[in-house]
Amino acid sequence: MVSAAAATIALSWLMAAPPAAARSRDGGQAQTRAATESAVRRVPMAAVPLPQPRPDTAPPRAGAKAAAPADSADGAGKPPNAEKEAREPGKEPGEANREAKAPPAPQLSACRQALTEEIAIAPSIPPIKGPGACGGDDLVRLEAVVLPDKRRVALTPAATMRCTMATAVANWVRSDLVPLAARLGSPIAALDNYDSYQCRGRNNIAGAQMSEHGRANALDVRGFKLADGRMIELTDRTQPRDLRETVLHSVCTYFTTVLGPDSDWYHEDHIHLDLAERRSNYRICQWDVLDPLPKVAPLMPAVRPDDAPPRETAEADEAGKGEKAAARPGSSGATEAEKPKAEPAPSDAAEADETEPAAPAPPPPAVHSKGSKKKHKSRS
């Protein structure tokens, strides 16, 4: 009986056991899990080291923004730089993003970098585009020229022009006008700006070729003012000739176009300066330094003094006119009726008596005065 029962138990155990391959695979995994669990049970929890909090003075991590998850447990839905903004007081949320997305500042031109506040007060202004071909880039508003001794020569009013033109004006004032004003006994204080940028054709003529004023590349100057209040007008003939000639040679050195008196009818009271570019660096310098006008025009006769003797020719002319009037025929007032009639010759009368009886004498013709003749004619 015992042997039969033992055989039955052994058979049931063989039928319930898994295949050998499965037993080996499951057995290996089970052994690994068992070893891990036993190791965990053997090591106390207090012995595991925990990470220390990162100090605030530590430098930022290079890949912190890329590695930080957007949906962390304590900041789900927050932008990656929300924690940084929270640590920086005085900045509104999103300000860092706006600073990061701001477009880069335009790079300054070489002229703009050279035209510093030690040379001129000329803040930059936005480019002007149109209408038509008017306007330009790299524009400034020239307010004053700064001299080496820090004094300022104001432009009245401030002139809108290109940076290159402003640089030429500043160099001209600093290098040439300052010594010239010193010769006059007073420092220069201001430069009279007659016209700068203006969108128009040449000489303000509609339909004419574009003026350099329309390209913000020209300046019209009438003169400069000294610190003592004197105004030196460059086209004034009463100013010393050598002074005006010095300014003429000076401006023709700094500018490619100079137009003044006698250049045309449009520049008699000011000097036009510009930096127009032409082929072969061709320059135009047309300005005649005119002499002062005479006090009395040469074609006008001088005034006769009051103590001058009477002119004999005038008295003779008066006497001659009286004689001519007296000798004029008909001036005595005699009419045709008062004139004596011509009598026939006696020989003719005798011959008529011998041949035939004398015919009755014809009635005398009617005598009419001049007034009656005119009246008769007017009636006809």
mmCIF file of C-alpha atoms in Angstrom:
data_model
loop_
_atom_site.group_PDB
_atom_site.id
_atom_site.type_symbol
_atom_site.label_atom_id
_atom_site.label_comp_id
_atom_site.label_asym_id
_atom_site.label_seq_id
_atom_site.Cartn_x
_atom_site.Cartn_y
_atom_site.Cartn_z
ATOM 1 C CA MET A 1 0.000 0.000 0.000
ATOM 2 C CA VAL A 2 2.825 2.351 0.884
ATOM 3 C CA SER A 3 4.640 1.691 -2.336
ATOM 4 C CA ALA A 4 1.532 2.340 -4.392
ATOM 5 C CA ALA A 5 0.949 5.690 -2.654
ATOM 6 C CA ALA A 6 4.564 6.741 -3.137
ATOM 7 C CA ALA A 7 4.388 5.943 -6.816
ATOM 8 C CA THR A 8 1.255 8.062 -7.217
ATOM 9 C CA ILE A 9 2.864 11.119 -5.540
ATOM 10 C CA ALA A 10 5.989 10.870 -7.653
ATOM 11 C CA LEU A 11 3.965 10.671 -10.863
ATOM 12 C CA SER A 12 1.906 13.725 -9.968
ATOM 13 C CA TRP A 13 5.028 15.727 -9.174
ATOM 14 C CA LEU A 14 6.620 14.884 -12.526
ATOM 15 C CA MET A 15 3.505 15.902 -14.417
ATOM 16 C CA ALA A 16 3.235 19.293 -12.604
ATOM 17 C CA ALA A 17 6.945 20.346 -13.002
ATOM 18 C CA PRO A 18 7.826 22.803 -15.928
ATOM 19 C CA PRO A 19 10.169 21.859 -18.726
ATOM 20 C CA ALA A 20 13.891 21.958 -18.098
ATOM 21 C CA ALA A 21 14.578 25.046 -20.241
ATOM 22 C CA ALA A 22 11.885 27.040 -18.464
ATOM 23 C CA ARG A 23 13.174 25.883 -15.111
ATOM 24 C CA SER A 24 16.692 27.035 -15.929
ATOM 25 C CA ARG A 25 15.553 30.487 -17.224
ATOM 26 C CA ASP A 26 13.177 31.180 -14.380
ATOM 27 C CA GLY A 27 15.623 29.854 -11.938
ATOM 28 C CA GLY A 28 18.316 32.348 -13.019
ATOM 29 C CA GLN A 29 15.974 35.338 -12.705
ATOM 30 C CA ALA A 30 14.746 34.173 -9.380
ATOM 31 C CA GLN A 31 18.271 33.781 -8.132
ATOM 32 C CA THR A 32 19.093 37.381 -9.253
ATOM 33 C CA ARG A 33 16.045 38.818 -7.515
ATOM 34 C CA ALA A 34 16.771 36.868 -4.405
ATOM 35 C CA ALA A 35 20.362 38.105 -4.292
ATOM 36 C CA THR A 36 19.246 41.735 -4.734
ATOM 37 C CA GLU A 37 16.597 41.477 -2.036
ATOM 38 C CA SER A 38 19.036 39.953 0.347
ATOM 39 C CA ALA A 39 21.595 42.693 -0.308
ATOM 40 C CA VAL A 40 18.987 45.401 0.292
ATOM 41 C CA ARG A 41 17.928 43.733 3.513
ATOM 42 C CA ARG A 42 21.509 43.539 4.681
ATOM 43 C CA VAL A 43 22.322 47.335 4.043
ATOM 44 C CA PRO A 44 20.584 49.772 6.408
ATOM 45 C CA MET A 45 18.639 52.741 4.821
ATOM 46 C CA ALA A 46 20.477 55.278 6.925
ATOM 47 C CA ALA A 47 23.786 54.404 5.264
ATOM 48 C CA VAL A 48 22.661 55.494 1.705
ATOM 49 C CA PRO A 49 24.169 59.051 0.947
ATOM 50 C CA LEU A 50 21.673 61.759 -0.182
ATOM 51 C CA PRO A 51 22.607 64.657 -2.640
ATOM 52 C CA GLN A 52 23.296 68.023 -1.022
ATOM 53 C CA PRO A 53 21.338 71.144 -2.216
ATOM 54 C CA ARG A 54 23.170 73.242 -4.888
ATOM 55 C CA PRO A 55 24.525 76.509 -3.423
ATOM 56 C CA ASP A 56 23.227 79.802 -4.849
ATOM 57 C CA THR A 57 26.750 81.001 -5.634
ATOM 58 C CA ALA A 58 27.496 78.037 -7.860
ATOM 59 C CA PRO A 59 27.961 78.822 -11.611
ATOM 60 C CA PRO A 60 25.104 77.804 -13.904
ATOM 61 C CA ARG A 61 25.328 74.413 -15.532
ATOM 62 C CA ALA A 62 26.033 74.385 -19.251
ATOM 63 C CA GLY A 63 23.284 71.914 -20.112
ATOM 64 C CA ALA A 64 20.887 72.769 -17.301
ATOM 65 C CA LYS A 65 18.220 74.279 -19.586
ATOM 66 C CA ALA A 66 18.296 71.358 -21.990
ATOM 67 C CA ALA A 67 18.261 68.689 -19.256
ATOM 68 C CA ALA A 68 15.624 70.312 -17.029
ATOM 69 C CA PRO A 69 12.228 68.678 -17.633
ATOM 70 C CA ALA A 70 9.391 71.025 -18.521
ATOM 71 C CA ASP A 71 6.871 69.110 -16.397
ATOM 72 C CA SER A 72 8.763 68.632 -13.135
ATOM 73 C CA ALA A 73 6.924 67.866 -9.952
ATOM 74 C CA ASP A 74 7.350 71.353 -8.487
ATOM 75 C CA GLY A 75 7.109 73.399 -11.718
ATOM 76 C CA ALA A 76 4.700 71.762 -14.114
ATOM 77 C CA GLY A 77 3.780 74.116 -16.989
ATOM 78 C CA LYS A 78 6.379 76.794 -16.119
ATOM 79 C CA PRO A 79 8.871 78.120 -18.685
ATOM 80 C CA PRO A 80 12.455 76.863 -18.352
ATOM 81 C CA ASN A 81 13.711 80.251 -17.065
ATOM 82 C CA ALA A 82 10.868 80.834 -14.569
ATOM 83 C CA GLU A 83 13.072 79.876 -11.622
ATOM 84 C CA LYS A 84 15.816 82.281 -12.792
ATOM 85 C CA GLU A 85 13.343 85.157 -13.102
ATOM 86 C CA ALA A 86 12.016 84.410 -9.623
ATOM 87 C CA ARG A 87 15.559 84.682 -8.233
ATOM 88 C CA GLU A 88 16.165 88.091 -9.934
ATOM 89 C CA PRO A 89 14.105 90.783 -8.202
ATOM 90 C CA GLY A 90 13.224 93.979 -10.114
ATOM 91 C CA LYS A 91 12.392 92.237 -13.388
ATOM 92 C CA GLU A 92 8.904 91.555 -14.580
ATOM 93 C CA PRO A 93 7.972 88.047 -15.741
ATOM 94 C CA GLY A 94 8.918 87.541 -19.379
ATOM 95 C CA GLU A 95 11.392 90.422 -19.434
ATOM 96 C CA ALA A 96 14.321 88.069 -19.860
ATOM 97 C CA ASN A 97 12.610 86.520 -22.882
ATOM 98 C CA ARG A 98 12.079 89.929 -24.438
ATOM 99 C CA GLU A 99 15.722 90.811 -23.931
ATOM 100 C CA ALA A 100 16.805 87.553 -25.494
ATOM 101 C CA LYS A 101 14.504 88.020 -28.516
ATOM 102 C CA ALA A 102 15.358 91.711 -29.113
ATOM 103 C CA PRO A 103 16.970 92.267 -32.527
ATOM 104 C CA PRO A 104 20.656 93.117 -32.474
ATOM 105 C CA ALA A 105 21.555 96.798 -32.688
ATOM 106 C CA PRO A 106 22.626 97.935 -36.174
ATOM 107 C CA GLN A 107 26.343 98.156 -36.626
ATOM 108 C CA LEU A 108 27.628 101.730 -36.759
ATOM 109 C CA SER A 109 29.439 102.906 -39.866
ATOM 110 C CA ALA A 110 33.081 103.909 -39.766
ATOM 111 C CA CYS A 111 32.048 107.560 -40.178
ATOM 112 C CA ARG A 112 29.606 107.334 -37.291
ATOM 113 C CA GLN A 113 32.230 105.764 -35.052
ATOM 114 C CA ALA A 114 34.741 108.504 -35.911
ATOM 115 C CA LEU A 115 32.277 111.396 -35.429
ATOM 116 C CA THR A 116 32.357 111.359 -31.641
ATOM 117 C CA GLU A 117 31.081 113.941 -29.162
ATOM 118 C CA GLU A 118 34.600 115.344 -28.950
ATOM 119 C CA ILE A 119 34.221 116.555 -32.543
ATOM 120 C CA ALA A 120 30.536 117.368 -32.974
ATOM 121 C CA ILE A 121 27.151 117.102 -31.294
ATOM 122 C CA ALA A 122 25.464 115.066 -34.016
ATOM 123 C CA PRO A 123 22.961 112.437 -32.814
ATOM 124 C CA SER A 124 22.011 109.764 -35.333
ATOM 125 C CA ILE A 125 18.525 109.836 -36.846
ATOM 126 C CA PRO A 126 16.597 107.110 -38.715
ATOM 127 C CA PRO A 127 17.116 106.793 -42.486
ATOM 128 C CA ILE A 128 14.857 108.842 -44.755
ATOM 129 C CA LYS A 129 13.236 106.967 -47.646
ATOM 130 C CA GLY A 130 11.474 109.019 -50.295
ATOM 131 C CA PRO A 131 9.442 110.421 -51.759
ATOM 132 C CA GLY A 132 11.152 109.431 -54.960
ATOM 133 C CA ALA A 133 14.935 109.516 -54.774
ATOM 134 C CA CYS A 134 14.972 111.792 -51.723
ATOM 135 C CA GLY A 135 16.547 110.786 -48.437
ATOM 136 C CA GLY A 136 19.530 108.681 -47.486
ATOM 137 C CA ASP A 137 21.156 106.437 -44.886
ATOM 138 C CA ASP A 138 23.584 107.086 -42.053
ATOM 139 C CA LEU A 139 21.982 110.463 -41.255
ATOM 140 C CA VAL A 140 22.732 112.769 -38.347
ATOM 141 C CA ARG A 141 21.361 116.026 -36.966
ATOM 142 C CA LEU A 142 24.344 118.346 -36.681
ATOM 143 C CA GLU A 143 23.649 120.651 -33.741
ATOM 144 C CA ALA A 144 27.100 122.016 -32.920
ATOM 145 C CA VAL A 145 30.797 121.630 -33.677
ATOM 146 C CA VAL A 146 33.006 121.001 -30.643
ATOM 147 C CA LEU A 147 36.339 122.827 -30.721
ATOM 148 C CA PRO A 148 39.576 121.471 -29.229
ATOM 149 C CA ASP A 149 39.135 123.768 -26.205
ATOM 150 C CA LYS A 150 35.623 122.261 -25.625
ATOM 151 C CA ARG A 151 33.801 125.379 -26.839
ATOM 152 C CA ARG A 152 30.871 124.779 -29.177
ATOM 153 C CA VAL A 153 29.987 126.440 -32.463
ATOM 154 C CA ALA A 154 26.246 126.037 -32.876
ATOM 155 C CA LEU A 155 24.522 125.522 -36.229
ATOM 156 C CA THR A 156 21.451 127.750 -36.294
ATOM 157 C CA PRO A 157 19.204 125.950 -36.919
ATOM 158 C CA ALA A 158 20.445 122.352 -36.595
ATOM 159 C CA ALA A 159 21.136 120.733 -39.968
ATOM 160 C CA THR A 160 20.014 117.306 -41.192
ATOM 161 C CA MET A 161 22.679 115.691 -43.363
ATOM 162 C CA ARG A 162 24.714 112.585 -43.967
ATOM 163 C CA CYS A 163 27.484 111.634 -41.600
ATOM 164 C CA THR A 164 30.178 112.280 -44.211
ATOM 165 C CA MET A 165 28.848 115.788 -44.877
ATOM 166 C CA ALA A 166 28.674 116.534 -41.152
ATOM 167 C CA THR A 167 32.287 115.399 -40.764
ATOM 168 C CA ALA A 168 33.412 117.723 -43.568
ATOM 169 C CA VAL A 169 31.588 120.684 -42.013
ATOM 170 C CA ALA A 170 33.078 119.968 -38.579
ATOM 171 C CA ASN A 171 36.619 119.714 -39.983
ATOM 172 C CA TRP A 172 36.175 122.958 -41.946
ATOM 173 C CA VAL A 173 34.995 124.881 -38.889
ATOM 174 C CA ARG A 174 37.641 123.453 -36.547
ATOM 175 C CA SER A 175 40.603 123.796 -38.926
ATOM 176 C CA ASP A 176 39.887 126.961 -40.953
ATOM 177 C CA LEU A 177 37.094 129.131 -39.544
ATOM 178 C CA VAL A 178 38.454 129.201 -35.988
ATOM 179 C CA PRO A 179 41.838 130.736 -36.988
ATOM 180 C CA LEU A 180 40.058 133.084 -39.392
ATOM 181 C CA ALA A 181 37.781 134.372 -36.634
ATOM 182 C CA ALA A 182 40.782 134.875 -34.361
ATOM 183 C CA ARG A 183 42.177 137.315 -36.942
ATOM 184 C CA LEU A 184 38.979 139.336 -36.571
ATOM 185 C CA GLY A 185 39.521 139.737 -32.844
ATOM 186 C CA SER A 186 36.676 137.533 -31.558
ATOM 187 C CA PRO A 187 36.074 133.758 -31.464
ATOM 188 C CA ILE A 188 33.450 132.187 -33.661
ATOM 189 C CA ALA A 189 30.133 131.427 -31.940
ATOM 190 C CA ALA A 190 27.669 130.143 -34.565
ATOM 191 C CA LEU A 191 27.347 129.107 -38.201
ATOM 192 C CA ASP A 192 24.306 130.388 -40.103
ATOM 193 C CA ASN A 193 22.494 127.449 -41.718
ATOM 194 C CA TYR A 194 20.427 128.764 -44.637
ATOM 195 C CA ASP A 195 19.267 125.309 -45.843
ATOM 196 C CA SER A 196 20.186 121.643 -45.395
ATOM 197 C CA TYR A 197 17.969 118.624 -46.200
ATOM 198 C CA GLN A 198 14.988 119.431 -48.396
ATOM 199 C CA CYS A 199 13.343 117.089 -50.898
ATOM 200 C CA ARG A 200 13.401 119.217 -54.060
ATOM 201 C CA GLY A 201 14.972 119.690 -57.465
ATOM 202 C CA ARG A 202 17.884 121.951 -58.221
ATOM 203 C CA ASN A 203 17.253 125.641 -57.507
ATOM 204 C CA ASN A 204 13.738 124.777 -56.282
ATOM 205 C CA ILE A 205 12.581 124.218 -59.870
ATOM 206 C CA ALA A 206 9.831 121.625 -60.272
ATOM 207 C CA GLY A 207 10.893 118.755 -62.552
ATOM 208 C CA ALA A 208 14.583 119.659 -62.416
ATOM 209 C CA GLN A 209 17.335 117.164 -61.619
ATOM 210 C CA MET A 210 17.480 116.072 -57.993
ATOM 211 C CA SER A 211 19.405 118.516 -55.825
ATOM 212 C CA GLU A 212 22.048 117.359 -53.358
ATOM 213 C CA HIS A 213 19.808 118.926 -50.726
ATOM 214 C CA GLY A 214 17.275 116.194 -51.529
ATOM 215 C CA ARG A 215 19.965 113.577 -50.819
ATOM 216 C CA ALA A 216 20.899 115.181 -47.458
ATOM 217 C CA ASN A 217 24.334 115.873 -48.888
ATOM 218 C CA ALA A 218 24.461 119.694 -48.986
ATOM 219 C CA LEU A 219 24.503 122.795 -46.794
ATOM 220 C CA ASP A 220 23.815 126.438 -47.653
ATOM 221 C CA VAL A 221 25.741 128.974 -45.545
ATOM 222 C CA ARG A 222 25.213 132.724 -45.382
ATOM 223 C CA GLY A 223 27.925 133.516 -42.866
ATOM 224 C CA PHE A 224 29.124 133.027 -39.313
ATOM 225 C CA LYS A 225 28.584 134.931 -36.098
ATOM 226 C CA LEU A 226 31.320 136.039 -33.718
ATOM 227 C CA ALA A 227 31.156 136.020 -29.955
ATOM 228 C CA ASP A 228 31.014 139.838 -29.857
ATOM 229 C CA GLY A 229 27.791 139.821 -31.903
ATOM 230 C CA ARG A 230 29.205 140.696 -35.328
ATOM 231 C CA MET A 231 27.769 138.815 -38.311
ATOM 232 C CA ILE A 232 30.233 138.053 -41.113
ATOM 233 C CA GLU A 233 28.194 137.504 -44.292
ATOM 234 C CA LEU A 234 30.265 135.763 -46.940
ATOM 235 C CA THR A 235 28.511 137.445 -49.892
ATOM 236 C CA ASP A 236 28.656 140.974 -48.432
ATOM 237 C CA ARG A 237 30.808 143.167 -50.664
ATOM 238 C CA THR A 238 31.656 145.458 -47.775
ATOM 239 C CA GLN A 239 33.547 142.669 -45.983
ATOM 240 C CA PRO A 240 37.324 142.666 -46.559
ATOM 241 C CA ARG A 241 38.208 141.068 -49.848
ATOM 242 C CA ASP A 242 41.096 139.012 -48.436
ATOM 243 C CA LEU A 243 38.719 137.559 -45.823
ATOM 244 C CA ARG A 244 36.261 136.361 -48.448
ATOM 245 C CA GLU A 245 39.042 135.016 -50.658
ATOM 246 C CA THR A 246 40.406 133.013 -47.725
ATOM 247 C CA VAL A 247 36.999 131.420 -47.149
ATOM 248 C CA LEU A 248 36.704 130.697 -50.882
ATOM 249 C CA HIS A 249 39.981 128.743 -51.010
ATOM 250 C CA SER A 250 39.059 126.965 -47.789
ATOM 251 C CA VAL A 251 35.646 125.638 -48.812
ATOM 252 C CA CYS A 252 36.886 124.577 -52.242
ATOM 253 C CA THR A 253 39.356 122.294 -50.431
ATOM 254 C CA TYR A 254 36.811 120.512 -48.229
ATOM 255 C CA PHE A 255 33.808 120.254 -50.589
ATOM 256 C CA THR A 256 33.396 119.026 -54.167
ATOM 257 C CA THR A 257 30.820 121.695 -55.108
ATOM 258 C CA VAL A 258 30.938 125.384 -54.173
ATOM 259 C CA LEU A 259 28.469 127.850 -55.686
ATOM 260 C CA GLY A 260 28.352 131.543 -54.841
ATOM 261 C CA PRO A 261 27.806 134.959 -56.463
ATOM 262 C CA ASP A 262 28.067 134.984 -60.267
ATOM 263 C CA SER A 263 27.675 131.188 -60.467
ATOM 264 C CA ASP A 264 23.997 131.638 -61.379
ATOM 265 C CA TRP A 265 21.025 133.748 -60.317
ATOM 266 C CA TYR A 266 20.203 131.521 -57.336
ATOM 267 C CA HIS A 267 23.322 131.922 -55.157
ATOM 268 C CA GLU A 268 23.817 135.664 -54.890
ATOM 269 C CA ASP A 269 23.103 135.829 -51.145
ATOM 270 C CA HIS A 270 24.568 132.533 -49.839
ATOM 271 C CA ILE A 271 27.213 129.861 -50.482
ATOM 272 C CA HIS A 272 26.187 126.335 -51.515
ATOM 273 C CA LEU A 273 28.386 123.442 -50.292
ATOM 274 C CA ASP A 274 27.997 119.726 -51.053
ATOM 275 C CA LEU A 275 29.900 116.459 -51.514
ATOM 276 C CA ALA A 276 28.497 115.326 -54.866
ATOM 277 C CA GLU A 277 30.452 112.450 -56.394
ATOM 278 C CA ARG A 278 31.474 112.841 -60.042
ATOM 279 C CA ARG A 279 33.625 110.931 -62.461
ATOM 280 C CA SER A 280 37.369 111.406 -62.087
ATOM 281 C CA ASN A 281 36.739 113.299 -58.812
ATOM 282 C CA TYR A 282 35.674 116.368 -60.794
ATOM 283 C CA ARG A 283 35.093 119.456 -58.631
ATOM 284 C CA ILE A 284 33.101 122.667 -59.171
ATOM 285 C CA CYS A 285 34.208 125.896 -57.473
ATOM 286 C CA GLN A 286 32.265 128.895 -58.805
ATOM 287 C CA TRP A 287 32.291 131.933 -56.544
ATOM 288 C CA ASP A 288 33.399 135.400 -57.642
ATOM 289 C CA VAL A 289 34.655 137.604 -54.836
ATOM 290 C CA LEU A 290 33.153 140.917 -55.952
ATOM 291 C CA ASP A 291 34.502 144.380 -55.179
ATOM 292 C CA PRO A 292 32.376 146.914 -53.293
ATOM 293 C CA LEU A 293 29.992 148.979 -55.379
ATOM 294 C CA PRO A 294 30.872 152.681 -55.901
ATOM 295 C CA LYS A 295 29.008 155.147 -53.731
ATOM 296 C CA VAL A 296 27.768 157.040 -56.840
ATOM 297 C CA ALA A 297 26.961 155.207 -60.026
ATOM 298 C CA PRO A 298 29.384 156.253 -62.792
ATOM 299 C CA LEU A 299 26.587 156.924 -65.325
ATOM 300 C CA MET A 300 24.729 159.403 -63.110
ATOM 301 C CA PRO A 301 25.750 163.119 -63.418
ATOM 302 C CA ALA A 302 26.985 164.906 -60.334
ATOM 303 C CA VAL A 303 24.622 167.276 -58.579
ATOM 304 C CA ARG A 304 25.193 170.979 -59.582
ATOM 305 C CA PRO A 305 26.245 173.026 -56.567
ATOM 306 C CA ASP A 306 24.030 175.873 -55.461
ATOM 307 C CA ASP A 307 26.800 178.517 -55.702
ATOM 308 C CA ALA A 308 27.595 177.678 -59.328
ATOM 309 C CA PRO A 309 27.246 180.621 -61.819
ATOM 310 C CA PRO A 310 24.331 180.522 -64.230
ATOM 311 C CA ARG A 311 24.929 178.645 -67.407
ATOM 312 C CA GLU A 312 25.363 180.892 -70.482
ATOM 313 C CA THR A 313 24.165 178.245 -72.839
ATOM 314 C CA ALA A 314 20.788 178.165 -71.153
ATOM 315 C CA GLU A 315 20.322 181.963 -71.449
ATOM 316 C CA ALA A 316 21.341 181.874 -75.103
ATOM 317 C CA ASP A 317 18.837 179.145 -75.795
ATOM 318 C CA GLU A 318 16.056 181.227 -74.232
ATOM 319 C CA ALA A 319 16.973 184.301 -76.304
ATOM 320 C CA GLY A 320 17.126 182.283 -79.536
ATOM 321 C CA LYS A 321 13.695 180.867 -78.897
ATOM 322 C CA GLY A 322 12.273 184.415 -78.539
ATOM 323 C CA GLU A 323 13.783 185.617 -81.813
ATOM 324 C CA LYS A 324 12.460 182.637 -83.722
ATOM 325 C CA ALA A 325 8.973 183.262 -82.381
ATOM 326 C CA ALA A 326 9.071 186.944 -83.488
ATOM 327 C CA ALA A 327 10.316 186.136 -87.010
ATOM 328 C CA ARG A 328 7.750 183.417 -87.628
ATOM 329 C CA PRO A 329 5.316 184.409 -90.626
ATOM 330 C CA GLY A 330 1.790 185.267 -89.568
ATOM 331 C CA SER A 331 2.814 185.923 -86.059
ATOM 332 C CA SER A 332 1.785 189.699 -86.343
ATOM 333 C CA GLY A 333 -1.897 188.727 -86.705
ATOM 334 C CA ALA A 334 -2.539 190.213 -90.221
ATOM 335 C CA THR A 335 -5.193 188.461 -92.306
ATOM 336 C CA GLU A 336 -5.469 187.988 -96.035
ATOM 337 C CA ALA A 337 -8.008 190.817 -96.265
ATOM 338 C CA GLU A 338 -5.533 193.341 -94.863
ATOM 339 C CA LYS A 339 -2.869 192.538 -97.450
ATOM 340 C CA PRO A 340 -2.658 195.054 -100.414
ATOM 341 C CA LYS A 341 -3.942 193.746 -103.716
ATOM 342 C CA ALA A 342 -1.683 193.752 -106.786
ATOM 343 C CA GLU A 343 -2.749 196.305 -109.479
ATOM 344 C CA PRO A 344 -2.623 195.361 -113.213
ATOM 345 C CA ALA A 345 0.118 196.867 -115.368
ATOM 346 C CA PRO A 346 -0.862 200.064 -117.250
ATOM 347 C CA SER A 347 0.193 198.702 -120.673
ATOM 348 C CA ASP A 348 -2.213 195.854 -120.407
ATOM 349 C CA ALA A 349 -5.100 198.131 -119.428
ATOM 350 C CA ALA A 350 -4.484 200.437 -122.424
ATOM 351 C CA GLU A 351 -4.452 197.547 -124.898
ATOM 352 C CA ALA A 352 -7.767 196.327 -123.541
ATOM 353 C CA ASP A 353 -9.400 199.786 -123.939
ATOM 354 C CA GLU A 354 -8.334 200.023 -127.612
ATOM 355 C CA THR A 355 -9.612 196.676 -128.805
ATOM 356 C CA GLU A 356 -12.915 196.176 -126.935
ATOM 357 C CA PRO A 357 -15.009 197.851 -124.352
ATOM 358 C CA ALA A 358 -14.019 197.164 -120.815
ATOM 359 C CA ALA A 359 -15.831 194.294 -119.156
ATOM 360 C CA PRO A 360 -17.419 194.886 -115.824
ATOM 361 C CA ALA A 361 -15.066 194.164 -113.019
ATOM 362 C CA PRO A 362 -15.683 190.798 -111.297
ATOM 363 C CA PRO A 363 -16.982 190.970 -107.791
ATOM 364 C CA PRO A 364 -14.307 190.787 -105.218
ATOM 365 C CA PRO A 365 -13.844 187.309 -103.796
ATOM 366 C CA ALA A 366 -15.326 186.646 -100.420
ATOM 367 C CA VAL A 367 -12.826 187.000 -97.705
ATOM 368 C CA HIS A 368 -13.007 184.273 -95.081
ATOM 369 C CA SER A 369 -11.010 184.171 -91.934
ATOM 370 C CA LYS A 370 -9.125 181.089 -90.753
ATOM 371 C CA GLY A 371 -11.770 180.374 -88.205
ATOM 372 C CA SER A 372 -14.504 180.349 -90.825
ATOM 373 C CA LYS A 373 -12.496 177.977 -93.042
ATOM 374 C CA LYS A 374 -12.102 175.525 -90.207
ATOM 375 C CA LYS A 375 -15.791 175.784 -89.501
ATOM 376 C CA HIS A 376 -16.638 175.140 -93.137
ATOM 377 C CA LYS A 377 -14.403 172.080 -93.252
ATOM 378 C CA SER A 378 -15.840 170.671 -90.127
ATOM 379 C CA ARG A 379 -19.312 170.843 -91.599
ATOM 380 C CA SER A 380 -18.296 168.907 -94.704
#
